[in-house]
Short mmCIF file of C-alpha atoms and ligand atoms in Angstrom, two decimals:
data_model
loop_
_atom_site.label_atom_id
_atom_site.label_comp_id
_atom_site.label_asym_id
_atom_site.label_seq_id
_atom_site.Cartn_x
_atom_site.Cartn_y
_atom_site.Cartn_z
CA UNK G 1 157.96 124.83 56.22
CA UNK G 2 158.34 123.64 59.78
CA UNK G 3 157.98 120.30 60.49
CA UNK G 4 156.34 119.22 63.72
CA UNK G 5 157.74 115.53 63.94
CA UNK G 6 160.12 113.86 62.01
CA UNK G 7 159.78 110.24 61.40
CA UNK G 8 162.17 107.80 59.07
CA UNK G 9 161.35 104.70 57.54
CA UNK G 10 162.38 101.22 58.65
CA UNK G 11 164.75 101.19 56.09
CA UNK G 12 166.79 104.02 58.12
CA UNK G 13 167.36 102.10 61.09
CA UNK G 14 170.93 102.27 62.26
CA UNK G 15 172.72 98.92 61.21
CA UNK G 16 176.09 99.78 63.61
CA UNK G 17 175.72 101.27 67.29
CA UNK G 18 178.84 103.44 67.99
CA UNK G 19 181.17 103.23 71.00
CA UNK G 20 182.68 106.35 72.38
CA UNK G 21 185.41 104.06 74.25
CA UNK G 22 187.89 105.10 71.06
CA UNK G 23 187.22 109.00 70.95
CA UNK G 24 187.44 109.54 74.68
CA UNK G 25 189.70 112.42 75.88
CA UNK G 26 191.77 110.13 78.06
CA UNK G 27 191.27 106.29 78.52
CA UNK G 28 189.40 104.87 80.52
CA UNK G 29 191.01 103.78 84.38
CA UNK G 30 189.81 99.77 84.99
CA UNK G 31 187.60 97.88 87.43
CA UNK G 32 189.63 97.01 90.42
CA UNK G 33 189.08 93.78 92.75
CA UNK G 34 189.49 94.81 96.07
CA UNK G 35 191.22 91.44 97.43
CA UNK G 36 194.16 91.73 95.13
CA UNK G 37 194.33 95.54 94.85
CA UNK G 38 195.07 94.67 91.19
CA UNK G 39 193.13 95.85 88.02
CA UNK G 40 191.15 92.65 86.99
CA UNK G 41 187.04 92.35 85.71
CA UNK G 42 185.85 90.43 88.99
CA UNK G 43 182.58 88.73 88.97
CA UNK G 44 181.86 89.88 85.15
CA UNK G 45 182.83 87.35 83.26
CA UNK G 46 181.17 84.72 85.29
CA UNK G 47 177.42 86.39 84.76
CA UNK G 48 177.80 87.79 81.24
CA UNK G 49 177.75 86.00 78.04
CA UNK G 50 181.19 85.89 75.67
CA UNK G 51 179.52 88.48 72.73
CA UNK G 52 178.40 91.20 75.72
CA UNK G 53 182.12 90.98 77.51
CA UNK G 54 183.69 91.33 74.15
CA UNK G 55 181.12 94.68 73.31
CA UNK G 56 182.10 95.54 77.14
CA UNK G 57 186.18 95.71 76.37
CA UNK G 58 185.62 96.65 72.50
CA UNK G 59 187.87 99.21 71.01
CA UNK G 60 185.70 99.27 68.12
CA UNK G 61 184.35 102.39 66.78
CA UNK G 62 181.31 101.10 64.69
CA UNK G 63 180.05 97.46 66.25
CA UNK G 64 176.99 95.78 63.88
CA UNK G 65 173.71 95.58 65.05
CA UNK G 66 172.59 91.77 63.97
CA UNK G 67 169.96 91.82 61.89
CA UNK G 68 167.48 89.97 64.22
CA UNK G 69 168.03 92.41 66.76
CA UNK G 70 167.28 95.09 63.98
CA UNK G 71 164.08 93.36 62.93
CA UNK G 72 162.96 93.70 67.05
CA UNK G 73 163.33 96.84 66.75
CA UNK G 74 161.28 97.59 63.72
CA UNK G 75 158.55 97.11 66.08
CA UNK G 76 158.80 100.77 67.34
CA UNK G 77 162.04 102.24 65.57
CA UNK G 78 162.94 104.09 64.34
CA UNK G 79 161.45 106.69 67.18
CA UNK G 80 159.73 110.08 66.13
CA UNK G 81 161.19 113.61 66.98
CA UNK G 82 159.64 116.12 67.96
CA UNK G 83 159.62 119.62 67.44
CA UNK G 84 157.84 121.36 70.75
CA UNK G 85 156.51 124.33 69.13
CA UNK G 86 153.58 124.64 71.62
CA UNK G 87 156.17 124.65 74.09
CA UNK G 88 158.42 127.15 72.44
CA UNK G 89 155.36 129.26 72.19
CA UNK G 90 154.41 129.21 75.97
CA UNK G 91 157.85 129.68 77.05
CA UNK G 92 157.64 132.76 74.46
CA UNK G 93 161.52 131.74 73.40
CA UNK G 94 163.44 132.25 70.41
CA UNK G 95 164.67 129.04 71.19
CA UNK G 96 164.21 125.58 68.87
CA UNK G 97 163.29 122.68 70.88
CA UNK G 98 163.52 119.33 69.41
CA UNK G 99 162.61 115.66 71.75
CA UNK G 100 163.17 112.26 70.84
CA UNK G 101 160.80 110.43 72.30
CA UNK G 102 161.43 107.03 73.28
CA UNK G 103 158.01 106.26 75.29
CA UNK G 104 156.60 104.46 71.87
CA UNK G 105 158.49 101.50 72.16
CA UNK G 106 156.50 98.39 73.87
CA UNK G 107 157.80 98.87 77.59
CA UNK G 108 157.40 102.09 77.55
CA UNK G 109 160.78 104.01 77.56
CA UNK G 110 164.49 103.37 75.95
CA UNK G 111 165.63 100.23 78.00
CA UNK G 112 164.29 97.68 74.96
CA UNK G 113 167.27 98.90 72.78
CA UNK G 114 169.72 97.12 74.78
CA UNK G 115 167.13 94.69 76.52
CA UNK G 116 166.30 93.47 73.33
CA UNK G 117 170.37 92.78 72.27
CA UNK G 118 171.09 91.26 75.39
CA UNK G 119 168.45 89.15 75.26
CA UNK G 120 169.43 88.00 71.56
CA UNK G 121 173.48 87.34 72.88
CA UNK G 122 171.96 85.39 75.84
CA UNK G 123 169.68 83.53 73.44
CA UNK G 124 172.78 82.14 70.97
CA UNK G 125 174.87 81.12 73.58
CA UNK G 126 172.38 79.07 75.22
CA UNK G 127 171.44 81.09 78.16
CA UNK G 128 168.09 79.75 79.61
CA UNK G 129 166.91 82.44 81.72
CA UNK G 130 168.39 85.80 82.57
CA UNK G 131 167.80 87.36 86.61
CA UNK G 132 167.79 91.06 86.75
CA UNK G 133 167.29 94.18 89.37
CA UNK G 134 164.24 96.59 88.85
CA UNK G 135 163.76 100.02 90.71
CA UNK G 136 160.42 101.64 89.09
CA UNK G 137 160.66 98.39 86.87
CA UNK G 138 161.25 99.61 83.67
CA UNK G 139 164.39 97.93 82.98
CA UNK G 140 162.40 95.01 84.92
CA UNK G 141 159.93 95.45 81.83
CA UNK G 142 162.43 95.66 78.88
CA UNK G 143 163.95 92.88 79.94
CA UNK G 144 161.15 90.73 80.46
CA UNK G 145 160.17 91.98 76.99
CA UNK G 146 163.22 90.67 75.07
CA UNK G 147 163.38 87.27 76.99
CA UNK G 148 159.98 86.88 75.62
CA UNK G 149 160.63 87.59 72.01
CA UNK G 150 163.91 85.43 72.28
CA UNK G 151 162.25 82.54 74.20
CA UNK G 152 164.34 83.16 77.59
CA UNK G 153 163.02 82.90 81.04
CA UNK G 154 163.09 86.00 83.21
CA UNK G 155 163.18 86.20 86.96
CA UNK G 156 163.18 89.95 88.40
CA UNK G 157 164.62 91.28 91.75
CA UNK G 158 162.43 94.26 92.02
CA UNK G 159 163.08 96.76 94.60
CA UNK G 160 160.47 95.92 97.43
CA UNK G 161 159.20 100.32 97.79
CA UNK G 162 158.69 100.09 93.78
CA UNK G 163 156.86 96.73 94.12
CA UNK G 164 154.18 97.63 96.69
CA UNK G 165 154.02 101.21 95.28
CA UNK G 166 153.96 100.56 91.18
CA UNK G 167 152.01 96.98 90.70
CA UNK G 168 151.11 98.01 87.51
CA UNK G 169 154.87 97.34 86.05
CA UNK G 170 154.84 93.95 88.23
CA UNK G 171 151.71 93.17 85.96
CA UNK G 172 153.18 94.30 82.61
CA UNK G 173 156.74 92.21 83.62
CA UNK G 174 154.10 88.53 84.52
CA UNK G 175 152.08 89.77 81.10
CA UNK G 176 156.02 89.48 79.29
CA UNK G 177 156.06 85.80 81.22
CA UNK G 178 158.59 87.30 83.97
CA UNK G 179 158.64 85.58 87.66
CA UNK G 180 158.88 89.17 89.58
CA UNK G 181 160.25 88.78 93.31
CA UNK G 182 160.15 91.73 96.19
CA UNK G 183 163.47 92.54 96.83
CA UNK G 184 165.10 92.18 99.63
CA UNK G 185 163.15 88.53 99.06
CA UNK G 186 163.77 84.49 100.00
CA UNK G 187 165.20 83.67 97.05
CA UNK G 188 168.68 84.32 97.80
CA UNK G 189 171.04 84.50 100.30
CA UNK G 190 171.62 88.46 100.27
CA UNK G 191 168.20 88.89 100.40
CA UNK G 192 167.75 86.65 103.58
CA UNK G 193 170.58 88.15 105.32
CA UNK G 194 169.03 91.68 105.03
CA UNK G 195 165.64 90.16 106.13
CA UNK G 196 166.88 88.36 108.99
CA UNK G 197 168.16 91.63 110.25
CA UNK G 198 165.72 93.90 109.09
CA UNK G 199 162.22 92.39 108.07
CA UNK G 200 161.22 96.02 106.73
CA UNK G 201 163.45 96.71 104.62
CA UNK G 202 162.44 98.24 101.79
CA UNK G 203 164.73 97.52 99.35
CA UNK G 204 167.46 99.28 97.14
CA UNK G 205 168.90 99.03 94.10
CA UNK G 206 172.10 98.04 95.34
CA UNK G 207 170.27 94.97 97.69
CA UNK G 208 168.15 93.66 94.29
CA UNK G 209 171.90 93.74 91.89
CA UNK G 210 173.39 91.57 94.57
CA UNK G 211 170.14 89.28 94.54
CA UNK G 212 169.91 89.21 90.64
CA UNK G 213 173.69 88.81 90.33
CA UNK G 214 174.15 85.95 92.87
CA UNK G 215 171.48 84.25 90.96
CA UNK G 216 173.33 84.33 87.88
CA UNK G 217 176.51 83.25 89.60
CA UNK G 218 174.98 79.82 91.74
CA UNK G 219 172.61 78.60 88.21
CA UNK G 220 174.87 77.84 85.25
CA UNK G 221 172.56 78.19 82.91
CA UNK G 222 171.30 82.00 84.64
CA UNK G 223 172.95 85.23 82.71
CA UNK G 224 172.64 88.42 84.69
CA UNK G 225 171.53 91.62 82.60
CA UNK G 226 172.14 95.42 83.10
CA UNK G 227 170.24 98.23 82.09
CA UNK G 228 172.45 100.78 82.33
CA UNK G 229 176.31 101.61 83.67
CA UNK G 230 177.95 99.21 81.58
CA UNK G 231 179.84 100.37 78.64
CA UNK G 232 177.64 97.61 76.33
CA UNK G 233 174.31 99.05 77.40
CA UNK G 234 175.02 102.76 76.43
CA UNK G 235 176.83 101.20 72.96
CA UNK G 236 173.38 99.57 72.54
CA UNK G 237 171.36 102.74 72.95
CA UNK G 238 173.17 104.70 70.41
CA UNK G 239 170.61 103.46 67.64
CA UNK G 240 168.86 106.71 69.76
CA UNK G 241 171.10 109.18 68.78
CA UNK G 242 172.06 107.90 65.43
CA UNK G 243 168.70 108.36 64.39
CA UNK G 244 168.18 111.87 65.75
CA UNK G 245 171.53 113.19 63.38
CA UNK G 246 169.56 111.67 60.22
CA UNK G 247 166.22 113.38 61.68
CA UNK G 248 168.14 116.74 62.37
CA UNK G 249 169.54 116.79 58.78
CA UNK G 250 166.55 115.79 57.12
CA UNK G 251 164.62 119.20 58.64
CA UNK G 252 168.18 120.99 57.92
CA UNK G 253 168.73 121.95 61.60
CA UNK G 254 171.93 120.81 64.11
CA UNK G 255 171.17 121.34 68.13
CA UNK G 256 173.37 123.59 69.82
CA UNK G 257 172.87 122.22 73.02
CA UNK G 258 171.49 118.57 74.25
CA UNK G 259 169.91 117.54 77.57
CA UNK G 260 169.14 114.41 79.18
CA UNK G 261 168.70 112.78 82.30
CA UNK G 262 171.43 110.41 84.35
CA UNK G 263 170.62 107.77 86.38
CA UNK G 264 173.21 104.93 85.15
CA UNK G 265 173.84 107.53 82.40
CA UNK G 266 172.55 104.95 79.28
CA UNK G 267 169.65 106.63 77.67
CA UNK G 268 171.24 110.61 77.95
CA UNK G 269 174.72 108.39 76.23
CA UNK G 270 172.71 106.79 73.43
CA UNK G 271 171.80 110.37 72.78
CA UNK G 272 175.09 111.85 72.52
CA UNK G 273 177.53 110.20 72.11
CA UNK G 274 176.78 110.26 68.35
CA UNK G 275 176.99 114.14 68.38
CA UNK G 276 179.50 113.71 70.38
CA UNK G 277 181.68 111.90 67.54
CA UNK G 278 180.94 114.52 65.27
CA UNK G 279 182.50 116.80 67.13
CA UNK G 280 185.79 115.33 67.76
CA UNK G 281 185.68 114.22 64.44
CA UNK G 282 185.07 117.45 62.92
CA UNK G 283 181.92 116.76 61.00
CA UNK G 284 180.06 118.97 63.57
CA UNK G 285 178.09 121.64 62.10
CA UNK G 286 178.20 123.64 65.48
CA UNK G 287 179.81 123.65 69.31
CA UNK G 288 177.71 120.79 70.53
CA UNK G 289 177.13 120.75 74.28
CA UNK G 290 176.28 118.33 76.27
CA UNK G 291 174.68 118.78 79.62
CA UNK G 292 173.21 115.55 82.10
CA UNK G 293 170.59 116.41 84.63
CA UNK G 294 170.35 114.32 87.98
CA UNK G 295 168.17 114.53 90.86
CA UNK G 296 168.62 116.83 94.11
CA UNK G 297 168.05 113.50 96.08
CA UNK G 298 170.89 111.27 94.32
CA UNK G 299 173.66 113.53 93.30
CA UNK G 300 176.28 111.06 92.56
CA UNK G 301 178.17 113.39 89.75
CA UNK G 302 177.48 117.03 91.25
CA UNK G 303 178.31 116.73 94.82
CA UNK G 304 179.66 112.90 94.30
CA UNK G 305 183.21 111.50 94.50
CA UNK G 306 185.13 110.36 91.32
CA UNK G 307 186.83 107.69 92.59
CA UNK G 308 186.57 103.60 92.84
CA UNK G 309 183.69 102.08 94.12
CA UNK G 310 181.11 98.89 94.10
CA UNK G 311 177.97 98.89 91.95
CA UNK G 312 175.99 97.22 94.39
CA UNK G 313 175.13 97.14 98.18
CA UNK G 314 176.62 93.56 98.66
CA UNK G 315 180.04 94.29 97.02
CA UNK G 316 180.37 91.48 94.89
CA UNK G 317 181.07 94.26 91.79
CA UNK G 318 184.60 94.95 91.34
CA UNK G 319 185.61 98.62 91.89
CA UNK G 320 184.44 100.84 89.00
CA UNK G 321 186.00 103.94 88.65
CA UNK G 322 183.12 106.49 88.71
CA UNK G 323 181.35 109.52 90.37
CA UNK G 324 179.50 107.91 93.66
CA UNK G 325 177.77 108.64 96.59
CA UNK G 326 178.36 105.57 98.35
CA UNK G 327 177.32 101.86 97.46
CA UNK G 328 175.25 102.20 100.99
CA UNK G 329 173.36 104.70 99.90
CA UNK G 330 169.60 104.18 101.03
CA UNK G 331 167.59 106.53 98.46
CA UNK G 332 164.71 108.80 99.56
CA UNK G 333 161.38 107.71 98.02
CA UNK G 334 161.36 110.07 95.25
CA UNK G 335 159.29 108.98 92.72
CA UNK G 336 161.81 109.15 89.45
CA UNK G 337 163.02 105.92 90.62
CA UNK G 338 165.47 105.33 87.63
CA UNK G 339 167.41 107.98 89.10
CA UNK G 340 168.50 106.81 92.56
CA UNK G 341 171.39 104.63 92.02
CA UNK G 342 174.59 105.69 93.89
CA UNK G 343 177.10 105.38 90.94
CA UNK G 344 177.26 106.37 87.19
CA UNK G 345 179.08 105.15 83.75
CA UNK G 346 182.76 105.73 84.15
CA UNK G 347 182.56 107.27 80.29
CA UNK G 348 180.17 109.50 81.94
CA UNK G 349 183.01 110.18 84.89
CA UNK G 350 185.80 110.39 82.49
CA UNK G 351 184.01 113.19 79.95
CA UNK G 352 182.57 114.76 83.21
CA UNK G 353 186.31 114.91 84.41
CA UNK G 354 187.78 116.22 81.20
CA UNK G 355 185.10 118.54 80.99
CA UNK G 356 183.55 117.49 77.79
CA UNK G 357 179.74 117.77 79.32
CA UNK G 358 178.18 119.45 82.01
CA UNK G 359 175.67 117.98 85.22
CA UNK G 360 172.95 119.74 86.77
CA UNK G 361 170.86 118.62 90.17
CA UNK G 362 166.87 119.74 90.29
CA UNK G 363 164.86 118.74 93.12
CA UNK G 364 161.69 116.95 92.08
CA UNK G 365 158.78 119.95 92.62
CA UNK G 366 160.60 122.62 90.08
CA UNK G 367 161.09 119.18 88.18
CA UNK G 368 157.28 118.34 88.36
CA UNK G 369 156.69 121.70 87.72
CA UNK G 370 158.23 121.76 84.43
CA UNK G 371 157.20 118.55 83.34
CA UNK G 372 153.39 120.43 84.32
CA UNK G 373 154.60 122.80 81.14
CA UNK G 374 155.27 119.94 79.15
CA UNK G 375 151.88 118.17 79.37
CA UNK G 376 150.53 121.16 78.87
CA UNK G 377 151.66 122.30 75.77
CA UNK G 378 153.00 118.90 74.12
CA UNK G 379 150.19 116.37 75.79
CA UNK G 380 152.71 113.72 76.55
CA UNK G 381 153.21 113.14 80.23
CA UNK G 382 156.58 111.70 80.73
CA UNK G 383 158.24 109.80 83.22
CA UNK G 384 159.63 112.08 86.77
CA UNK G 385 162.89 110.83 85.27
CA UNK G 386 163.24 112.95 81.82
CA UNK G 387 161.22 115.39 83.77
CA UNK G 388 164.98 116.31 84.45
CA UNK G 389 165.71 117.42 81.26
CA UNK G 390 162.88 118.99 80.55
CA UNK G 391 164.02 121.41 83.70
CA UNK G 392 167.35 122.00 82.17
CA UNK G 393 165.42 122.77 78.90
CA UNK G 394 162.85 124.82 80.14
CA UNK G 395 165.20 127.29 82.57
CA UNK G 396 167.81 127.54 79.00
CA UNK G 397 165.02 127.97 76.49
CA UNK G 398 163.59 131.10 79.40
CA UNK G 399 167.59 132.29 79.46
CA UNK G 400 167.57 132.43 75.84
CA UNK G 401 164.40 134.41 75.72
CA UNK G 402 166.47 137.04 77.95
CA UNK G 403 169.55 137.30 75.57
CA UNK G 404 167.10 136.38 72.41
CA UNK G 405 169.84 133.78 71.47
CA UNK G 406 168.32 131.60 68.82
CA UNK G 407 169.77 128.19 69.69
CA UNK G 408 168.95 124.86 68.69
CA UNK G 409 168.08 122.94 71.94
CA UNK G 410 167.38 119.17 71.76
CA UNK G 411 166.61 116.67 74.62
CA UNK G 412 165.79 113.01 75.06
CA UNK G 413 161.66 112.05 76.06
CA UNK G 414 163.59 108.65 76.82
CA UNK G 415 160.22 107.57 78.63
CA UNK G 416 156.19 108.04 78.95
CA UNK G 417 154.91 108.92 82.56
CA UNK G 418 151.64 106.63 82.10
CA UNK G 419 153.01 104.17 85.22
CA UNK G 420 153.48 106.88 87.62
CA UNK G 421 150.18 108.60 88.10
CA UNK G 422 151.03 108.50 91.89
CA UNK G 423 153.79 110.25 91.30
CA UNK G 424 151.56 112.92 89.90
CA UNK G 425 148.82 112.81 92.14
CA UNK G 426 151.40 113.60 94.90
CA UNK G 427 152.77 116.46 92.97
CA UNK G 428 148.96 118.00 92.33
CA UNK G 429 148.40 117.64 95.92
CA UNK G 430 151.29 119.05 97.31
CA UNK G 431 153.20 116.24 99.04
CA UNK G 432 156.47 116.15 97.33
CA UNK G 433 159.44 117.83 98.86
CA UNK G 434 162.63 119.47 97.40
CA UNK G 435 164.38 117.03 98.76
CA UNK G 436 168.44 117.74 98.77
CA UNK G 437 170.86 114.37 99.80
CA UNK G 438 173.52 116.70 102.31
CA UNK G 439 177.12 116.94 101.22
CA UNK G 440 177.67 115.30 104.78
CA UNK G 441 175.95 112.61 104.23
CA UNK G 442 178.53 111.91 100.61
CA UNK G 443 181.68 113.01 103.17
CA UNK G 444 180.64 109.60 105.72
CA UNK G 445 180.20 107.70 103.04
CA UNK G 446 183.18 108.56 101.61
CA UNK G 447 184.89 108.10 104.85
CA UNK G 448 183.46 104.88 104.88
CA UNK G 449 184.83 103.43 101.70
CA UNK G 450 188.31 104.57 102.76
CA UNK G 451 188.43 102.84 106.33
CA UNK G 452 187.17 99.85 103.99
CA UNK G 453 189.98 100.17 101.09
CA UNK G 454 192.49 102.30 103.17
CA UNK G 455 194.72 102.57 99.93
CA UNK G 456 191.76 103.96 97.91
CA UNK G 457 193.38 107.33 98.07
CA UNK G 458 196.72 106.37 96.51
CA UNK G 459 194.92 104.18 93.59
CA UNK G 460 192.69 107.11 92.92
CA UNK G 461 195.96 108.29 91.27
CA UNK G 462 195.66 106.21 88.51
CA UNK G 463 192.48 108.20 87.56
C1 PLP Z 501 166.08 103.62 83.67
C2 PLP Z 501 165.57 104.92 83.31
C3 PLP Z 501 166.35 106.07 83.48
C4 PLP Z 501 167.72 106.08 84.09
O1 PLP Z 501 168.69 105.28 83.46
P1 PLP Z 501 169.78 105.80 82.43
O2 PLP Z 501 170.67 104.64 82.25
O3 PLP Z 501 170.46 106.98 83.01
O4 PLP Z 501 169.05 106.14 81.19
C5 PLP Z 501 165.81 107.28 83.10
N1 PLP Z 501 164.58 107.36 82.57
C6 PLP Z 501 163.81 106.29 82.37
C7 PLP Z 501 162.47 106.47 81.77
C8 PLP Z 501 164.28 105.03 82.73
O5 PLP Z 501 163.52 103.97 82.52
#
C-alpha cells in the first residue's frame, strides 16, 4: 500500500543532532580577524554563550539533545512527510516525491529547532535577554518563541522593507513578548550612523546583524542568536533529517536525490547532512545527491566567490571562509526574504568546493510558478523560499518523465507561505520580475573586499 504521510510518535524523536564537521571531505579553513591577519574567532565568543561556542568548534559526531529541549519540541515533532502523489500525478512522472514539511511547528517554518536550543543554553547560563536580526521575520519569530518558553527577553532588529511590508510577523514576534525594532533604528549606534546619512534606508540583513550584535556586545547580560550560517544552528536542525531516514525506512523507500533551499544554508543542512553520513559511511542504500537551490537575485554560491568575508554590513564578524557576494550587498525586494543574505555556511562552501552537492539559481516567477503547481495539487502554500526547491523538483520530476527514470526524489517544505499573501498577490497580478543580480555587480564587490584586505588573495590559499 502507499502511504500518503508518514508520521512517528513522540517517542521517535531524535535524542542526538549530528554534526557533519567530522565526515567533511577536507577540514574546514577558520574565521580570520582582519586586524591581525591571523586565524582567531573575533567577536564570537563575546555574544555567544559557553555550551553554543563549544557545539560551534565540536568535533563530535553525535552531540545530545537535552531532554528539555526535546520536550519543546514534542510540541510539533516529530514533523509529517509527505508523499505528493497529486503532484506526481499532474506532473504525469514516474518519479516518487516525498516533503518534509516543517510549516507545523508554532512559528511557522524550521527556525524553532535551533531557536528553541539556543534559547535553552542562553537560559542555564543566565542570559537575560537575547537581541537578534529578522529579514521576513521568521527567525525574528522562532526566536521570540523560545525566549518565551524559556523565560528570556527578546529584542528584534528587523529589517525596516520586511517591517513595513509583513506586520503580521511583527504581531506574532509582540504576541511571543518580543520588543521588535525597524532596522536601521535608534537603538544603536550602527543603526544611527546609517540614519544620519541616509534617513530612507531600508534596511538589510547585514545593517540589523550589526544592530543585534552590538547589542549583545555593550549589555552583559544580552546573548546574540543566529538562525542560520553557524555550524551550531545547522547541528541543531538535523533532528529534520534524522527523522525523515526513520520515515523513509518505515514506508521501505531511500531518495535518490534531495532538494532544498539556501539562504544561510540551515534548514536544506538539517536535511542532509544525515543522508549525507550514510553515505560516507556506507550505510547508504543508494547514490544520494544533494542539490541546494538559491535565488536568481542573491546568488552567493552560483556566481559567488569562495573566499573570506564578513557576515554583516558593519564588519564586526570575523572573516568566514564562504561563497559571497559581498557583505555590501543591498538585496532587491524579492519577496523570499530568507534568501537574500550575501554569504552562506562554510560546510556548505567546503562540500560545494569538493563537489559533494550541487546549487541551482531560479528567478522568482518560474519559482512562483511552480510553487502555483504545488498548491494546486498538495493544498499547502509554502513560503517563496522552499518555493526553490519545489522548482528544482518540479523541472527533475518533468526530466524523469522524459527518460521514465523512476527515482526517489525528496525535498524539504521547511516553511508555510500563510505570511506572504503579498507575495502572492504580486505574483497573480503580474508584478514580479525575473530578477538576475549581474556577475558585474559580484566582480566590484569583489574588487572591493580586496582593496579592503589587499592580502585576501594570498590567504585564500589556505582554502
Ligand atoms: C530562514 C528561512 C530560510 C533560509 O534560511 P536557511 O538557513 O537557508 O534555511 C528558508 N526558508 C524559510 C521558510 C526560512 O524561514
Amino acid at each position: 500500500m502507499q502511504q500518503r504521510k508518514i508520521f512517528l510518535d513522540d517517542e521517535e524523536l531524535p535524542k542526538q543532532w549530528y554534526s557533519i564537521i567530522p565526515d567533511l571531505p577536507k577540514p574546514l579553513p577558520p574565521t580570520i580577524e582582519p586586524d591581525k591577519r591571523q586565524p582567531g574567532p573575533g567577536i564570537v565568543p563575546l555574544i555567544f554563550p559557553k555550551a553554543i561556542i563549544g557545539q560551534e568548534i565540536s568535533k563530535e559526531r553525535f552531540i545530545d539533545i537535552p531532554d528539555e529541549v526535546r520536550e519543546v519540541y514534542k510540541l510539533w515533532r516529530p514533523t509529517p512527510l509527505f508523499r505528493a502523489m497529486a503532484l506526481e500525478k499532474a506532473l504525469k512522472t514516474p518519479a516518487k516525491i516525498y516533503y518534509k514539511y516543517e510549516g507545523v511547528s508554532p512559528p511557522g517554518s524550521h527556525k524553532p529547532n535551533t531557536a528553541v536550543a539556543q534559547a535553552y543554553y542562553n537560559m542555564k547560563e543566565g542570559t537575560e535577554r537575547m537581541a537578534t536580526e529578522t529579514g521576513a521575520g521568521q527567525w525574528g519569530s522562532a526566536l521570540a518563541f523560545g525566549c518565551m518558553l524559556f523565560g528570556l527577553k527578546c529584542t528584534v532588529y528587523m529589517v525596516k522593507a520586511s517591517y513595513n511590508q509583513k506586520p503580521y510577523r511583527r504581531i506574532m514576534m509582540e504576541s511571543y513578548g518580543a520588543d521588535v525594532y525597524a532596522s536601521p533604528s535608534e537603538e544603536t549606534e550602527s543603526g544611527r550612523k546609517i540614519l544620519k546619512d541616509d534617513p530612507d534606508n531600508p534596511g538589510s540583513l547585514g545593517i540589523a546583524i550589526s544592530e543585534a550584535v552590538e547589542d549583545a556586545l555593550k549589555n552583559e547580560k544580552v546573548k546574540y542568536g543566529i538562525g542560520s550560517v553557524f555550524n551550531h544552528v545547522l547541528l541543531h536542525q538535523t533532528v529534520i533529517g534524522l527523522e525523515a531516514k526513520k520515515q523513509m525506512e518505515a514506508v521501505d523507500d531511500y531518495p535518490d536525490i534531495i532538494y532544498g533551499c539556501i539562504g544561510g544554508g540551515s534548514s536544506f543542512s538539517g536535511l542532509f547532512w544525515p543522508f549525507y553520513y550514510d553515505k560516507v559511511s556506507g550505510k547508504a542504500p543508494k547514490d544520494v545527491q544533494f542539490v541546494a537551490t538559491e535565488a536568481t537575485a542573491c546568488p552567493k554560491v552560483t556566481k559567488g566567490e569562495y573566499t573570506f568575508d564578513h557576515g554583516d554590513t558593519a564588519r564586526l564578524t570575523p572573516l568566514v571562509p564562504m561563497h559571497t557576494i559581498g557583505h555590501d550587498f543591498i538585496p532587491a525586494p524579492i519577496h523570499a526574504g530568507g534568501l537574500r543574505y550575501h554569504g552562506i555556511a562554510p560546510t556548505i562552501s567546503r562540500l560545494v568546493s569538493e563537489k559533494k552537492m550541487q546549487t541551482k539559481a531560479y528567478n522568482q516567477v518560474e519559482v512562483f510558478d511552480a510553487a502555483k503547481i504545488f498548491i494546486n495539487t498538495e493544498g499547502i502554500i509554502p513560503a517563496p523560499e522552499p518555493a526553490h526547491a519545489i522548482k528544482g523538483v518540479v523541472d527533475e520530476a518533468l526530466r524523469c518523465k522524459k527518460t521514465g527514470e523512476k527515482k526517489t526524489i525528496m525535498f524539504l517544505l521547511c516553511g508555510h507561505g500563510y505570511f506572504d499573501m503579498q507575495a502572492y498577490a504580486d505574483y497573480f497580478s503580474g508584478k514580479l520580475l525575473p530578477y538576475e543580480y549581474p556577475a558585474e555587480k559580484v566582480a566590484e564587490a569583489m574588487q572591493r573586499l580586496k582593496k579592503l584586505y589587499p592580502w585576501l588573495d594570498e590567504l585564500k590559499k589556505i582554502i
